[in-house]
Amino acid sequence: MAVLETRQVTKVYGEGDAKVEALRGVDLQVAEGEMLAIMGRSGSGKSTLLTLLGGVDVPTGGQVLLEGKDLSAMTDDQRTLIRRQRIGFVFQAFNLLPIFTAEENVSLPLELDGMPAAKARAKAAEKLELVGMGKRRDHIPGKLSGGEQQRVAIARALAIEPAILLADEPTGNLDSANGEKVTAMLRRLVEEHHQTIVIVTHDPLVAAQADRVIYLADGLVDREEINRPKQPAALPRMEASRR
């Protein structure tokens, strides 16, 4: 079963002469442990699609399924709970609280969701270590570089152990060197920790690190490219030895 799937998703804004069809029937699947990149020109529908994948908004038609559950059929409260517990978000602007340390920024959502403070801090330290920020966990965002702030933001998204990580232009505010480091780190999360990731990006170098790239045009999937074909499962040793 796909971790995330859309079935003939449409999204319409406005009515009459002001009607805009942002999405016109999008089908996609994201497998567990896969990195999918979504690309397209401005106005192609990629940002709209990401808001639907994250349950921030609901489609006009069709279904958005996360772990088999239809987000579009849920109430606002149900989708809010799903977002807090199963979906990690990473934004271009980092969105860190400036007066809190890196560790506090990561642990705060866990504490607000009811996790004891000591356990939340331990989880935050673990995720900061995972993204290479363990030694900077006591620094406030103003004392961190843009790349370091984005790593903290990724640690915050990972703290809930999300089914899927949704990243909206995660390197958009970074220079090329820091952008490459963040992209490489996201790739390692897929390779080493089997994290499922969907990235909206305009950067072909970021998209090149994905397993697949979907290109949107005029609210439809225009084409798909496969960067890393799935390898067939290895034969069991005994069976292989008979051939």
Coordinates of C-alpha atoms in Angstrom, one line a residue:
M1 CA 0.0 0.0 0.0
A2 CA 1.2 3.5 -0.9
V3 CA 1.9 5.8 2.1
L4 CA 0.4 8.6 0.2
E5 CA -1.9 8.5 -2.8
T6 CA -4.2 10.9 -4.8
R7 CA -7.0 9.7 -7.0
Q8 CA -8.3 12.1 -9.6
V9 CA -7.8 15.1 -7.4
T10 CA -9.2 18.4 -8.5
K11 CA -9.1 21.9 -6.9
V12 CA -11.2 24.8 -8.1
Y13 CA -11.1 28.3 -6.8
G14 CA -13.7 31.0 -7.4
E15 CA -16.8 30.9 -9.6
G16 CA -18.0 32.1 -13.0
D17 CA -15.5 34.3 -14.7
A18 CA -13.2 34.2 -11.7
K19 CA -13.1 30.4 -11.7
V20 CA -9.6 28.9 -11.6
E21 CA -8.9 25.1 -12.0
A22 CA -5.7 24.7 -10.0
L23 CA -5.7 20.9 -10.3
R24 CA -7.6 19.0 -13.0
G25 CA -7.4 15.4 -12.0
V26 CA -4.1 14.4 -10.5
D27 CA -3.2 10.8 -9.8
L28 CA 0.0 9.9 -7.9
Q29 CA 1.4 7.4 -5.4
V30 CA 4.3 7.7 -3.0
A31 CA 5.8 4.4 -1.7
E32 CA 7.2 3.9 1.7
G33 CA 10.9 5.0 1.8
E34 CA 10.6 6.9 -1.5
M35 CA 11.7 10.5 -2.2
L36 CA 9.4 12.1 -4.8
A37 CA 10.0 15.6 -6.2
I38 CA 7.3 17.7 -7.7
M39 CA 8.3 20.3 -10.3
G40 CA 6.5 22.7 -12.6
R41 CA 6.3 26.3 -13.6
S42 CA 4.7 28.9 -11.4
G43 CA 0.9 28.4 -11.6
S44 CA 1.2 24.7 -12.5
G45 CA -0.5 23.6 -9.3
K46 CA 2.4 22.2 -7.3
S47 CA 1.9 24.4 -4.2
T48 CA -1.9 23.7 -4.3
L49 CA -1.1 19.9 -4.5
L50 CA 1.2 20.1 -1.5
T51 CA -1.4 21.7 0.7
L52 CA -3.8 18.9 -0.2
L53 CA -1.2 16.2 0.4
G54 CA -0.7 17.7 3.9
G55 CA -4.3 17.9 4.7
V56 CA -4.1 21.7 5.1
D57 CA -6.9 22.0 2.5
V58 CA -9.3 19.6 0.9
P59 CA -9.8 18.9 -2.8
T60 CA -12.9 20.0 -4.7
G61 CA -13.1 16.4 -6.1
G62 CA -11.2 13.1 -5.8
Q63 CA -9.4 11.6 -2.8
V64 CA -6.1 12.1 -0.9
L65 CA -5.2 9.0 1.0
L66 CA -2.6 8.9 3.8
E67 CA -1.9 5.4 5.0
G68 CA -5.2 4.4 3.4
K69 CA -7.2 7.1 5.2
D70 CA -9.0 9.6 3.1
L71 CA -8.0 13.1 4.3
S72 CA -10.7 14.7 2.2
A73 CA -13.4 12.9 4.1
M74 CA -12.2 14.0 7.5
T75 CA -13.4 16.9 9.7
D76 CA -11.1 19.8 10.3
D77 CA -10.3 18.5 13.8
Q78 CA -9.4 15.0 12.4
R79 CA -7.1 16.4 9.8
T80 CA -5.4 18.7 12.4
L81 CA -4.7 15.6 14.5
I82 CA -3.3 13.7 11.5
R83 CA -1.1 16.7 10.6
R84 CA 0.3 16.8 14.2
Q85 CA 0.9 13.1 14.5
R86 CA 1.7 11.7 11.0
I87 CA 2.8 14.5 8.7
G88 CA 6.1 16.4 9.0
F89 CA 6.3 19.8 7.3
V90 CA 9.5 21.7 6.2
F91 CA 9.1 25.2 4.8
Q92 CA 11.4 27.5 2.8
A93 CA 11.3 30.1 5.7
F94 CA 12.3 27.7 8.5
N95 CA 9.6 29.1 10.9
L96 CA 11.7 28.7 14.0
L97 CA 10.7 30.6 17.2
P98 CA 13.6 33.2 17.6
I99 CA 13.7 33.2 21.4
F100 CA 13.9 29.4 21.8
T101 CA 17.0 27.3 21.4
A102 CA 17.2 24.6 18.7
E103 CA 16.3 21.9 21.2
E104 CA 13.3 23.9 22.5
N105 CA 12.1 24.5 18.9
V106 CA 12.1 20.8 18.3
S107 CA 10.7 19.7 21.6
L108 CA 7.9 22.3 21.8
P109 CA 5.4 20.6 19.4
L110 CA 5.9 17.4 21.2
E111 CA 5.2 19.0 24.6
L112 CA 2.1 20.8 23.2
D113 CA 0.8 17.4 22.0
G114 CA 1.1 16.1 25.6
M115 CA 4.5 14.5 25.7
P116 CA 6.3 14.9 29.1
A117 CA 9.0 17.6 28.9
A118 CA 11.9 15.4 29.7
K119 CA 10.9 12.8 27.1
A120 CA 10.3 15.6 24.5
R121 CA 13.7 17.1 25.2
A122 CA 15.3 13.6 24.8
K123 CA 13.5 13.1 21.5
A124 CA 14.6 16.6 20.3
A125 CA 18.2 15.9 21.2
E126 CA 18.0 12.6 19.3
K127 CA 16.6 14.2 16.1
L128 CA 19.1 17.1 16.3
E129 CA 21.9 14.6 16.4
L130 CA 20.4 12.8 13.4
V131 CA 20.6 16.0 11.3
G132 CA 24.1 16.9 12.5
M133 CA 23.0 19.6 14.9
G134 CA 23.6 17.9 18.3
K135 CA 26.4 20.2 19.2
R136 CA 24.3 23.3 18.4
R137 CA 21.2 22.4 20.3
D138 CA 21.6 25.2 22.8
H139 CA 21.8 27.9 20.2
I140 CA 19.0 30.2 19.3
P141 CA 18.1 30.6 15.6
G142 CA 19.9 34.0 15.3
K143 CA 23.2 32.3 16.2
L144 CA 22.7 29.7 13.4
S145 CA 23.4 29.9 9.7
G146 CA 20.5 29.4 7.2
G147 CA 21.5 25.8 6.6
E148 CA 21.7 25.1 10.3
Q149 CA 18.3 26.6 10.8
Q150 CA 16.8 24.4 8.1
R151 CA 18.4 21.3 9.7
V152 CA 16.7 22.3 13.0
A153 CA 13.4 22.7 11.1
I154 CA 13.9 19.2 9.6
A155 CA 14.6 17.8 13.1
R156 CA 11.4 19.3 14.3
A157 CA 9.5 17.7 11.5
L158 CA 11.1 14.3 12.2
A159 CA 10.4 14.5 15.9
I160 CA 6.9 13.1 15.6
E161 CA 8.2 10.1 13.6
P162 CA 6.0 11.1 10.6
A163 CA 4.7 8.7 8.0
I164 CA 5.7 11.3 5.4
L165 CA 7.8 14.4 5.3
L166 CA 6.5 17.2 3.0
A167 CA 9.1 19.9 2.1
D168 CA 8.1 23.1 0.3
E169 CA 11.2 24.5 -1.5
P170 CA 13.5 23.5 1.4
T171 CA 16.6 25.0 -0.2
G172 CA 14.9 28.1 -1.5
N173 CA 16.4 30.4 1.2
L174 CA 19.9 28.8 1.2
D175 CA 23.0 29.4 -0.8
S176 CA 24.2 26.7 -3.1
A177 CA 26.6 25.1 -0.7
N178 CA 24.1 24.9 2.2
G179 CA 21.4 23.8 -0.3
E180 CA 23.5 20.9 -1.3
K181 CA 24.1 19.9 2.3
V182 CA 20.4 19.9 3.2
T183 CA 19.5 18.0 0.0
A184 CA 22.2 15.4 0.7
M185 CA 20.9 15.1 4.3
L186 CA 17.3 14.5 3.1
R187 CA 18.6 11.8 0.7
R188 CA 20.4 10.1 3.6
L189 CA 17.1 10.1 5.6
V190 CA 15.6 8.1 2.7
E191 CA 18.6 5.8 2.2
E192 CA 19.5 5.1 5.9
H193 CA 16.2 5.6 7.7
H194 CA 13.6 4.7 5.1
Q195 CA 11.9 8.1 5.5
T196 CA 9.2 8.9 2.9
I197 CA 9.6 12.4 1.5
V198 CA 7.8 14.6 -1.0
I199 CA 9.6 17.8 -2.1
V200 CA 8.2 20.6 -4.1
T201 CA 11.2 22.3 -5.8
H202 CA 12.2 24.5 -8.7
D203 CA 15.8 23.3 -8.4
P204 CA 16.8 20.5 -10.8
L205 CA 19.8 19.7 -8.6
V206 CA 17.4 19.0 -5.7
A207 CA 15.1 17.0 -7.9
A208 CA 18.0 14.9 -9.2
Q209 CA 18.3 13.4 -5.6
A210 CA 14.7 12.1 -5.7
D211 CA 13.8 8.6 -6.7
R212 CA 11.1 10.0 -9.1
V213 CA 10.2 13.5 -10.4
I214 CA 6.7 14.4 -11.4
Y215 CA 6.2 17.5 -13.6
L216 CA 3.0 19.4 -13.3
A217 CA 1.6 21.6 -16.1
D218 CA -1.8 23.4 -16.0
G219 CA -3.0 21.4 -13.1
L220 CA -2.2 18.0 -14.6
V221 CA 0.7 15.5 -14.4
D222 CA 2.6 16.3 -17.6
R223 CA 5.3 13.7 -17.3
E224 CA 7.3 11.6 -14.9
E225 CA 11.0 10.8 -14.7
I226 CA 12.6 8.0 -12.7
N227 CA 16.1 8.7 -11.3
R228 CA 16.6 5.6 -9.3
P229 CA 14.8 2.5 -10.6
K230 CA 13.7 0.1 -7.9
Q231 CA 16.0 -2.8 -7.8
P232 CA 14.5 -6.3 -7.9
A233 CA 14.7 -8.2 -4.6
A234 CA 17.7 -10.4 -4.3
L235 CA 17.0 -14.1 -4.6
P236 CA 17.4 -16.1 -1.4
R237 CA 20.9 -17.6 -1.2
M238 CA 19.8 -21.2 -1.5
E239 CA 17.6 -20.5 -4.6
A240 CA 20.3 -18.5 -6.2
S241 CA 22.8 -21.3 -5.8
R242 CA 20.6 -23.7 -7.7
R243 CA 20.8 -21.6 -10.9

